[in-house]
Short mmCIF file of C-alpha atoms in Angstrom, two decimals:
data_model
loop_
_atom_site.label_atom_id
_atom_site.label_comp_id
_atom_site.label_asym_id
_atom_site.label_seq_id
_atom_site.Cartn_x
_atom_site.Cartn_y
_atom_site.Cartn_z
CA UNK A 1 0.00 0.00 0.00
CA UNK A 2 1.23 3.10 -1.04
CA UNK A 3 0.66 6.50 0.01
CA UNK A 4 -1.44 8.12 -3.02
CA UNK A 5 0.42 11.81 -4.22
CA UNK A 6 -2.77 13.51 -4.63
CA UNK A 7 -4.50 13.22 -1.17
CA UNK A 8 -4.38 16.10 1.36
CA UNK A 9 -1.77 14.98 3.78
CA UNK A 10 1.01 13.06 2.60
CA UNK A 11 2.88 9.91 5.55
CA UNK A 12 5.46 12.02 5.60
CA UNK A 13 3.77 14.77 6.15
CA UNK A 14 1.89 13.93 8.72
CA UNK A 15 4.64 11.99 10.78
CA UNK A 16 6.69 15.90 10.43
CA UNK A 17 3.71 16.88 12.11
CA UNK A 18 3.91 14.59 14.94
CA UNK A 19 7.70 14.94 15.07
CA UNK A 20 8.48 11.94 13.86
CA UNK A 21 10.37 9.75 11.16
CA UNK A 22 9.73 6.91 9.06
CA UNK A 23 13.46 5.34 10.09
CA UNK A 24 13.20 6.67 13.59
CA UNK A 25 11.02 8.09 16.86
CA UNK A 26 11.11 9.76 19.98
CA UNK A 27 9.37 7.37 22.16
CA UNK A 28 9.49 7.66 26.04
CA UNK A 29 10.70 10.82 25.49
CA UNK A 30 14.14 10.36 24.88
CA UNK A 31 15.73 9.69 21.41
CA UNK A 32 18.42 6.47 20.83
CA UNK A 33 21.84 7.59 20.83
CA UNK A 34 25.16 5.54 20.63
CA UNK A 35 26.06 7.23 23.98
CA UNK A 36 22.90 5.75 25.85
CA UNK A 37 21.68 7.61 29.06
CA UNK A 38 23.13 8.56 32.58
CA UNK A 39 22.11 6.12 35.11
CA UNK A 40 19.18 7.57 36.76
CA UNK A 41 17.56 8.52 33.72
CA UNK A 42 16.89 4.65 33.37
CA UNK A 43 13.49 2.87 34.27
CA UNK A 44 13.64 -0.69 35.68
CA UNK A 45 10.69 -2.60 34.57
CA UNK A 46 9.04 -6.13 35.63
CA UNK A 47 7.30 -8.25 33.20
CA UNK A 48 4.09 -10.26 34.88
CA UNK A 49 2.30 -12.57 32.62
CA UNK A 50 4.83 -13.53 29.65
CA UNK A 51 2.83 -15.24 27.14
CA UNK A 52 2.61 -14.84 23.33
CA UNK A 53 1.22 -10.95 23.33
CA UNK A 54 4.31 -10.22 26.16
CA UNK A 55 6.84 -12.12 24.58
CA UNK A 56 5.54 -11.49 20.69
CA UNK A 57 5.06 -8.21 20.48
CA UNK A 58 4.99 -5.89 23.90
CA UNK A 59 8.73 -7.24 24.59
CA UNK A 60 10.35 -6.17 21.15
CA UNK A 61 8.27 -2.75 21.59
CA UNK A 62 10.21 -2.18 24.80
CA UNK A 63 13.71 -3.15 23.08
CA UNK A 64 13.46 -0.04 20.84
CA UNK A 65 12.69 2.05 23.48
CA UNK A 66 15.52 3.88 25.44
CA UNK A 67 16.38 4.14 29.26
CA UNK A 68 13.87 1.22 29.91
CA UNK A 69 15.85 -1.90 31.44
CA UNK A 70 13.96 -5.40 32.08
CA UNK A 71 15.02 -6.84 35.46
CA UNK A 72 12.42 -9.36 36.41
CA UNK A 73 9.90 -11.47 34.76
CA UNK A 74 6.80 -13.55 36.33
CA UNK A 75 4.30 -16.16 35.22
CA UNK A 76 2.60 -18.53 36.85
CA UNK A 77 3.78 -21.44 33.65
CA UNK A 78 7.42 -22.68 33.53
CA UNK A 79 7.86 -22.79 29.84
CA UNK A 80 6.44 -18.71 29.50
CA UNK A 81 8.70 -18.12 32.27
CA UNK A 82 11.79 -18.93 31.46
CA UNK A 83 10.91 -18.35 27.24
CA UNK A 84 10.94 -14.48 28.77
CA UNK A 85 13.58 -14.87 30.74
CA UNK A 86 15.53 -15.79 27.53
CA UNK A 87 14.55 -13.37 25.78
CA UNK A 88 15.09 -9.95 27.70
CA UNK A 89 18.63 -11.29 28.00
CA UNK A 90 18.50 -13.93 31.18
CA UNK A 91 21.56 -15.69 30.00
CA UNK A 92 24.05 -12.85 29.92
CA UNK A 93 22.78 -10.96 33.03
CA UNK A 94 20.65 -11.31 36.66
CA UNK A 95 17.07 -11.20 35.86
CA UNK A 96 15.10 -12.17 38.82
CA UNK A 97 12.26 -14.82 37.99
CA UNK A 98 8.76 -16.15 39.81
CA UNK A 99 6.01 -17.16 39.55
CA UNK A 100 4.22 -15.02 42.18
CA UNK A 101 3.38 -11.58 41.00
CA UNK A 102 3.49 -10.27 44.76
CA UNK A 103 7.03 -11.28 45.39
CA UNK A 104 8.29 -9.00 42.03
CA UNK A 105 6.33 -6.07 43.30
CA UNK A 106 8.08 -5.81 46.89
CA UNK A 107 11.20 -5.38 44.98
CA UNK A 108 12.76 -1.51 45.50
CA UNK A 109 14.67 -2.03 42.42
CA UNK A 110 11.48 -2.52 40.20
CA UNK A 111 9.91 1.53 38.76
CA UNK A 112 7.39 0.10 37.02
CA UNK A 113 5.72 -3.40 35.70
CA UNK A 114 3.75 -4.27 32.06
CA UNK A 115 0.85 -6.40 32.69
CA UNK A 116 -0.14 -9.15 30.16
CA UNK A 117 -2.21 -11.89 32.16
CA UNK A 118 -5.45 -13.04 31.55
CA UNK A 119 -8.08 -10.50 31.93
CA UNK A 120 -9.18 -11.48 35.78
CA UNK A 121 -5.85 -10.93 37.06
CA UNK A 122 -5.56 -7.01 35.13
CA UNK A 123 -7.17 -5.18 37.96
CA UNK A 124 -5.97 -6.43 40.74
CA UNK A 125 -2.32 -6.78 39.66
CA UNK A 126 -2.62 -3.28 38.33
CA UNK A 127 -3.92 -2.08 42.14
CA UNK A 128 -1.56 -4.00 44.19
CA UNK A 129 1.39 -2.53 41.58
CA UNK A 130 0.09 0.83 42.03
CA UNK A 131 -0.14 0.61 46.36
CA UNK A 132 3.42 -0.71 45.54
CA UNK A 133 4.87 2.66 44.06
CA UNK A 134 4.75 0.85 40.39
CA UNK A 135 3.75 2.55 37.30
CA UNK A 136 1.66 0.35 35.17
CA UNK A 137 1.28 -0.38 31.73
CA UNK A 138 -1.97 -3.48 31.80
CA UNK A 139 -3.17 -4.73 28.81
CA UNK A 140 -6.50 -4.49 27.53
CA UNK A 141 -9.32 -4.80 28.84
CA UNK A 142 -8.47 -3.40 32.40
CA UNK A 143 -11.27 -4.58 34.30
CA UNK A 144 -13.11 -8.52 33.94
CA UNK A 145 -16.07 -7.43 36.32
CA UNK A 146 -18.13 -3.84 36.52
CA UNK A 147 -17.22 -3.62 39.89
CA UNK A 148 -13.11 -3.67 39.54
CA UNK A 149 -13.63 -0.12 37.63
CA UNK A 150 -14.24 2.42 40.71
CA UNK A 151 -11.71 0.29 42.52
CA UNK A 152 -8.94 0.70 39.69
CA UNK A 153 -10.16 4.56 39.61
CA UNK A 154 -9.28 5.21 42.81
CA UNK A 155 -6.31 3.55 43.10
CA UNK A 156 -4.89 5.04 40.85
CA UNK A 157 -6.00 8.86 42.21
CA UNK A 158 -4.87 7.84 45.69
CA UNK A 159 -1.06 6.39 44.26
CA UNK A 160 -1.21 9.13 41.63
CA UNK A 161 0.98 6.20 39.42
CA UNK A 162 0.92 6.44 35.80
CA UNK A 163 -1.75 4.19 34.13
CA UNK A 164 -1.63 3.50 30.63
CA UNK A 165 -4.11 0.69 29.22
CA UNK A 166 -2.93 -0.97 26.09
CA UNK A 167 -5.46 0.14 23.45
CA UNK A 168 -2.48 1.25 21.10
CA UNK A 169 -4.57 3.20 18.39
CA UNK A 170 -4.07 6.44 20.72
CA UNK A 171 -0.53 6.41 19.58
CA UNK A 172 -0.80 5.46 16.06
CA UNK A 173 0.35 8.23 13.60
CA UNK A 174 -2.74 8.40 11.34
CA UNK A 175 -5.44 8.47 14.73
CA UNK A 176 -2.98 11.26 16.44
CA UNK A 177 -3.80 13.17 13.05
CA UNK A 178 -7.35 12.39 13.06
CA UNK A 179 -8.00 13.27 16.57
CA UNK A 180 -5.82 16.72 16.13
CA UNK A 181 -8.30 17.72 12.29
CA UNK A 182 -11.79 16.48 14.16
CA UNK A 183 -10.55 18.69 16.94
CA UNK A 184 -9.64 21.62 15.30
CA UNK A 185 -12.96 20.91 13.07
CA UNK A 186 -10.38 20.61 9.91
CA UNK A 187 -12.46 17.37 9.70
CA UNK A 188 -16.27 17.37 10.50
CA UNK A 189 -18.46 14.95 9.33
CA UNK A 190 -21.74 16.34 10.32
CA UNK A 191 -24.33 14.83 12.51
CA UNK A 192 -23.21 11.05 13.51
CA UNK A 193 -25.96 8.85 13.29
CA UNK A 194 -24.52 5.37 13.00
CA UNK A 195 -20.92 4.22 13.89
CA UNK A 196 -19.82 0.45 12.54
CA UNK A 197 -17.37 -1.02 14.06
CA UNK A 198 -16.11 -4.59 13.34
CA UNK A 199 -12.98 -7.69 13.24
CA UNK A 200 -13.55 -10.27 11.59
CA UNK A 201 -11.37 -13.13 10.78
CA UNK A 202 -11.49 -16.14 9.12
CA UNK A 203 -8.99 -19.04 10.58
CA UNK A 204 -9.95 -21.93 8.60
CA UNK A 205 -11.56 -24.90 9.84
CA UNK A 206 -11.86 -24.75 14.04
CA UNK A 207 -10.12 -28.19 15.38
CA UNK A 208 -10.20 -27.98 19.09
CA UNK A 209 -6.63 -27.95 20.23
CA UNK A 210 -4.88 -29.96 22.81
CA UNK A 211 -2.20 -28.89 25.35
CA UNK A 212 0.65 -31.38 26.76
CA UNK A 213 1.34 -29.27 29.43
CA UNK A 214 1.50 -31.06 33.30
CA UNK A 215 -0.28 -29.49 36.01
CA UNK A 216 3.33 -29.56 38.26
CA UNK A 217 4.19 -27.25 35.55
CA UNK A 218 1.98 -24.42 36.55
CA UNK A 219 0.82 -22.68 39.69
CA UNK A 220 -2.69 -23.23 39.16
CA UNK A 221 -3.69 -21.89 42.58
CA UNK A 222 -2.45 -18.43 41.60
CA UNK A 223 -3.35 -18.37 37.82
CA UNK A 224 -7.43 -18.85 39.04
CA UNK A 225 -6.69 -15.63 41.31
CA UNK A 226 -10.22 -14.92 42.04
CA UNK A 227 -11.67 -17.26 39.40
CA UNK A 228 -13.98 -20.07 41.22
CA UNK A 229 -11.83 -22.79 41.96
CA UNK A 230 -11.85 -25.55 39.32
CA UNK A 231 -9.78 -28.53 38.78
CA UNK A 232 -6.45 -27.65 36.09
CA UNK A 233 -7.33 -27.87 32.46
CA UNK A 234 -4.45 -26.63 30.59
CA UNK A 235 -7.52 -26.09 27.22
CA UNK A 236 -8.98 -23.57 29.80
CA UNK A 237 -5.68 -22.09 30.87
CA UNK A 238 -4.13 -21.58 27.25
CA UNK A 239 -7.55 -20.25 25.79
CA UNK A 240 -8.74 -17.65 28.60
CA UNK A 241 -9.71 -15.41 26.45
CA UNK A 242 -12.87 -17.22 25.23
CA UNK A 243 -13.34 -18.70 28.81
CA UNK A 244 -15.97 -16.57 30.66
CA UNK A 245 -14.04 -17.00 34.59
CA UNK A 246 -11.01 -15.43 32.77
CA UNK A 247 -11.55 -13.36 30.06
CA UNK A 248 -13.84 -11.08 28.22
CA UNK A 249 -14.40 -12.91 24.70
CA UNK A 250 -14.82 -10.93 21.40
CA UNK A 251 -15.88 -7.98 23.26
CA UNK A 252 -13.48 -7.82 25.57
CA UNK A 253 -10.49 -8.88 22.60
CA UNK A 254 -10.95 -6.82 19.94
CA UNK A 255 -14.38 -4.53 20.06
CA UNK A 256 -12.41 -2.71 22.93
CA UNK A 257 -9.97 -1.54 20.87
CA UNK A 258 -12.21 0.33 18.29
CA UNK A 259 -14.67 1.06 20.76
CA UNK A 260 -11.54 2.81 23.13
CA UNK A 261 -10.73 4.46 19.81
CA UNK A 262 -13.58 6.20 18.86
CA UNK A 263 -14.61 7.40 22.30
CA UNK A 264 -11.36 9.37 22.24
CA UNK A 265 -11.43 10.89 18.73
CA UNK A 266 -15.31 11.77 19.18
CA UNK A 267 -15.15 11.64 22.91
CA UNK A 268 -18.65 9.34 23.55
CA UNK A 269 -20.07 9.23 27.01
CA UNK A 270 -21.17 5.77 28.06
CA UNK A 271 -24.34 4.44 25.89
CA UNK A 272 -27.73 4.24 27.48
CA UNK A 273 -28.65 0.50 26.53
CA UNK A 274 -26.63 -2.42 25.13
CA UNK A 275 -27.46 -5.14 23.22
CA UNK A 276 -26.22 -8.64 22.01
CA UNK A 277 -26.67 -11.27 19.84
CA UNK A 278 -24.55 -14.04 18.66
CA UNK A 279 -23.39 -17.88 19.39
CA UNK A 280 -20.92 -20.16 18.79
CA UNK A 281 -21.54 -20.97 14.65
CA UNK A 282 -18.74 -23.00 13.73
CA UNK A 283 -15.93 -22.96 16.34
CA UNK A 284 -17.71 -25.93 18.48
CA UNK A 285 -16.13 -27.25 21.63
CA UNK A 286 -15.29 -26.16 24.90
CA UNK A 287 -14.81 -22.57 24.13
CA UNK A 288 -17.82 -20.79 26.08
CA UNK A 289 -17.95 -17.19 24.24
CA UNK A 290 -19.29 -16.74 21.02
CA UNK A 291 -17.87 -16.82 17.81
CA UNK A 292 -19.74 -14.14 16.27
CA UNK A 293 -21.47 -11.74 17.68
CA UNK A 294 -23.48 -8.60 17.13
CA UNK A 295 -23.61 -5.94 19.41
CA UNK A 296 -25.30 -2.27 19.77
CA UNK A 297 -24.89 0.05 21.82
CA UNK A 298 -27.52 2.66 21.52
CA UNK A 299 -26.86 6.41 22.51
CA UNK A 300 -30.33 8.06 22.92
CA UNK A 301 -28.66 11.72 24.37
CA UNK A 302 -26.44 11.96 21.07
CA UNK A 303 -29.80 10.16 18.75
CA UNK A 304 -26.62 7.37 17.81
CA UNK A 305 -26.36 4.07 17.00
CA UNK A 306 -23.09 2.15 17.37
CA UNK A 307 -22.80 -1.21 16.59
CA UNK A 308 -20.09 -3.88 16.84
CA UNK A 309 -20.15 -7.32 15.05
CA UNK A 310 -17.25 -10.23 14.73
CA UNK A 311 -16.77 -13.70 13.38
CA UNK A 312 -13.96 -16.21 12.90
CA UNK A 313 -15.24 -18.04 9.86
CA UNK A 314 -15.25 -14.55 7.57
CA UNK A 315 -13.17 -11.84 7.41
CA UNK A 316 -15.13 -9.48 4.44
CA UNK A 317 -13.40 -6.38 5.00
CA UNK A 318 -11.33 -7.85 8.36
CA UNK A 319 -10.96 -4.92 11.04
CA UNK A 320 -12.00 -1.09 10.56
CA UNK A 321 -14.39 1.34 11.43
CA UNK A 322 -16.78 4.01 9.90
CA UNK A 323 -18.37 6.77 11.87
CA UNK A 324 -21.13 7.85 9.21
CA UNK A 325 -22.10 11.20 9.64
CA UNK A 326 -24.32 13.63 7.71
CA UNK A 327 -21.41 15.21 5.75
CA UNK A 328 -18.63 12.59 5.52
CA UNK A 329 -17.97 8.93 6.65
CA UNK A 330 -14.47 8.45 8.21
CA UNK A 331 -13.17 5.18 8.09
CA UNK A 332 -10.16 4.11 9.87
CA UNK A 333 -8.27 0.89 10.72
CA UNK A 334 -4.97 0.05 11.90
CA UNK A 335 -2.83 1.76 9.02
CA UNK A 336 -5.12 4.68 7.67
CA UNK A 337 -7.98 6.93 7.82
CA UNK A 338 -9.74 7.99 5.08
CA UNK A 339 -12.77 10.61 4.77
CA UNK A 340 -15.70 10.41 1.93
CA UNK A 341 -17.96 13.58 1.55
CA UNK A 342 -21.67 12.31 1.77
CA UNK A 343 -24.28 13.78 -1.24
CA UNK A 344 -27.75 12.89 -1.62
CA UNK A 345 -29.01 9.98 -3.28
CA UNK A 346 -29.48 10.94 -6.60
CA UNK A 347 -25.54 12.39 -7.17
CA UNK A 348 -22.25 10.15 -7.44
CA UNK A 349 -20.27 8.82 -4.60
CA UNK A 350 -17.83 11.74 -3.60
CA UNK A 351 -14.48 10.57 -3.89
CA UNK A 352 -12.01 10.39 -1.08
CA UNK A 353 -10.99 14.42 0.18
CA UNK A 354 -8.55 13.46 3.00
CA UNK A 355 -6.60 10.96 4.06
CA UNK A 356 -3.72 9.39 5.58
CA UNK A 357 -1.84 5.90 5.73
CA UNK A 358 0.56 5.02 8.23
CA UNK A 359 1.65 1.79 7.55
CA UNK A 360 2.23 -0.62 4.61
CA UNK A 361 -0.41 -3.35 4.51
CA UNK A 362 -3.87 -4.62 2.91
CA UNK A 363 -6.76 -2.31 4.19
CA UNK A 364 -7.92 -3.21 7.28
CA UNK A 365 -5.10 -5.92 8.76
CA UNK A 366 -4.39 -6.72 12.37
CA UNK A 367 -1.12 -4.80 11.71
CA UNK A 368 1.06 -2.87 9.99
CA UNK A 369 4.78 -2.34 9.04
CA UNK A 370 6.51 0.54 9.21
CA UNK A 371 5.60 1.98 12.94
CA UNK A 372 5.57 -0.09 15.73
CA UNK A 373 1.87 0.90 17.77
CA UNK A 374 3.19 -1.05 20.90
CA UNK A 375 5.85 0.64 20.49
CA UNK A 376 4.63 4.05 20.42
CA UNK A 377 2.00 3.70 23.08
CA UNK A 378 4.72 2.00 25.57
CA UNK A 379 6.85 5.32 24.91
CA UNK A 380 4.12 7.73 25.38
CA UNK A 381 4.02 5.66 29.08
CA UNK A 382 7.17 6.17 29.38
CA UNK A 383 7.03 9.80 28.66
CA UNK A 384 3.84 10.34 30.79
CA UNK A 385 5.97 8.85 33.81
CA UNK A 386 9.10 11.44 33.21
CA UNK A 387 6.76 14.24 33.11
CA UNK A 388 4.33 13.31 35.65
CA UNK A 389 1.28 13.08 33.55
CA UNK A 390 -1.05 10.34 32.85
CA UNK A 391 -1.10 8.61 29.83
CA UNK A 392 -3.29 9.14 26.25
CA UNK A 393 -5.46 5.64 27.79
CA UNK A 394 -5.56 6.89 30.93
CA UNK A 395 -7.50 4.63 33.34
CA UNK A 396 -10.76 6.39 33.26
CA UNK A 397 -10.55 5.50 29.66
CA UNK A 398 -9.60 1.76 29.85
CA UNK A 399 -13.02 1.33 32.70
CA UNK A 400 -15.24 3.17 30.36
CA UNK A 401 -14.12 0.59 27.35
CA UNK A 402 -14.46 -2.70 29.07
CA UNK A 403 -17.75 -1.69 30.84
CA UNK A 404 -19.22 -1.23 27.79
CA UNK A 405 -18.03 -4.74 26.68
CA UNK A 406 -19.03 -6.34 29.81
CA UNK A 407 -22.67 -4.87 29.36
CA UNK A 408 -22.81 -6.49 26.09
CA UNK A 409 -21.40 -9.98 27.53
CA UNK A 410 -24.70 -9.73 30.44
CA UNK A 411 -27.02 -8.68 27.54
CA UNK A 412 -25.68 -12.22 25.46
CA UNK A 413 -25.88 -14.25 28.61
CA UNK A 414 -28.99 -13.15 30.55
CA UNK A 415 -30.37 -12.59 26.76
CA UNK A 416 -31.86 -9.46 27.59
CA UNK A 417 -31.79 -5.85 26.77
CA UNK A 418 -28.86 -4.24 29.37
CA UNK A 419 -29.76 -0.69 30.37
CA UNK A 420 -26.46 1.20 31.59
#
């Protein structure tokens, strides 16, 4: 994909703008230099929960990033535990290890600690890091239950820590452009009637995998947390996410991330009433969330409709947005924006008058080359903790998010309209 000549605001342009490169950024507001940085401008940070998105992707983001130094790693399974140990450098220097996430946050020489567990342990790692003097970068969703999001809140005003939930899209290049034009009104697509949001995927035929993992090689005890207790079932433990005592399913997955999104470029207050729909269609088995679903949120103060929908078996037009206004639809995904004048039935489609594309790709793809969203949203933590600030997903952002996705997971299971 290739940035077209003729549109209004060129990559380039745009990342001059935001004071940045395509070869290079500022992130955590320092730039790389051969000479490094002085001692105490250096962060020490503990990893807790070192699975595929820790080890994957949030551990590579954190590599680019300078004055950050990795001194501990915990996970409750063996094999995650010492895979990160290995890779943030374990066999050429002293990295402590566990298993128990308590025992790396009374450390003194830990600053701060990225979260990646399954969503029931987010909140109350994130609070007990926080009471602990720890900044905190959690992964999304923040909270697993409605009631861990006043908790979190205050926490985190009582600590005054730095909070940053990882919804990355605040610190993509095209969205930081977006946000500043609908701001300045540079970009205003009317009256908003409808927003779509959607990710949709298709993986093939579902086979229902098995684990050979040993329960002696886990700490079961402490990866349930405050899940009921259940006997191990290493299915359960590798696929949380679409288990209902540890994660959030589609909602809490992927929806989030859009849904974070577009309350912070059109700043939404919470809807009125959620609904939704869906099942498991084709990936049978022991997963217990759907595997598509349909959700709306309805927004009777604003006379909007938002609606959400996801499936695994087909991925027309895979994972983007439009907010369709009277004026002008604005799509975006995860490498561009683009924004379509609206005229009235009887004229041609306007064609596109602004747009931007950050990163090389089909439309509407998981990811993207040429940034590095963890990346950036990491450093903008980073930043926030030098300068005292919160972050852009501050935690009053990451509660407002998931509740919205946990109303829609009690409207699928009570199968009822959920009034917020």
């Amino acid at each position: 994909m290739k940035t077209d000549p003729n549109l209004k605001m060129t990559r380039r342009e745009a990342m001059k703008v935001l004071g940045l490169s395509a070869a290079t950024v500022s992130l955590g507001g320092y730039t790389a230099s051969a000479q490094g940085f002085p001692k105490n401008e250096t962060l020490n940070i503990g990893l807790i929960g070192c699975g595929g998105r820790m080890r994957g992707r949030l551990v590579p983001a954190m590599k680019k990033i300078p004055g950050l130094e990795i001194v501990a790693v915990c996970d409750v399974y063996d094999d995650f535990l010492r895979s990160a140990h290995v890779a943030v450098g374990g066999r050429d220097r002293d990295i402590f290890q566990t298993s128990d996430h308590r025992e790396l946050l009374t450390r003194k020489d830990i600053d701060a600690v990225v979260i990646a567990t399954p969503d029931h342990w987010h909140a109350p790692i994130t609070i007990d890091a926080v009471e602990a003097g720890k900044d905190v970068y959690v992964e999304k969703p923040v909270t697993h239950k409605l009631e861990e999001g006043p908790m979190l809140i205050d926490a985190q005003k009582r600590t005054g820590k730095a909070i940053q939930v990882g919804a990355q899209q605040r610190s993509m290049p095209h969205l930081l452009v977006l946000k500043d034009k609908l701001k300045s009104g540079e970009i205003n697509p009317g009256k908003v009637t409808r927003i779509h949001m959607q990710w949709c995927r298709n993986t093939g035929p579902y086979r229902q995998p098995t684990y050979k993992i040993n329960e002696d090689q886990v700490d079961w005890k402490l990866f349930l947390g405050n899940a009921p207790d259940q006997p191990f079932d290493a299915f359960r433990m590798r696929n949380w996410r679409w288990i209902w005592d540890f994660g959030n399913g589609p909602l809490g997955d992927l929806m989030v991330h859009w849904l974070d999104a577009t309350n912070w470029l059109l700043d939404l207050p919470m809807p009125g009433e959620v609904v939704m729909s869906g099942g498991q269609y084709e990936r049978k088995g022991d997963m217990e969330t759907p595997d598509v679903t349909n959700c709306i949120m309805e927004y009777p103060e604003l006379d909007m409709q938002m609606n959400y929908i996801s499936s695994w078996s087909n991925n027309l037009h895979k994972a983007s947005v439009s907010i369709m206004g009277t004026d002008a639809t604005i799509y975006f995904d995860r490498g561009r924006y683009e924004v379509t004048p609206q005229r009235p039935n009887n004229e041609p489609i306007a064609p596109v008058s602004d747009s931007m594309i950050s990163g090389t790709g089909p439309v509407g793809a998981d990811f993207f080359d040429d940034y590095d969203g963890a990346a950036l949203h990491i450093g903008d933590w980073v930043s926030a903790i030098r300068e005292g600030r919160q972050p852009r997903d501050h935690v009053e952002a990451g509660v407002q998010a998931a509740a919205v996705c946990q109303y829609g997971n009690q409207s699928y299971r009570e199968k009822r309209f959920v009034t917020v």
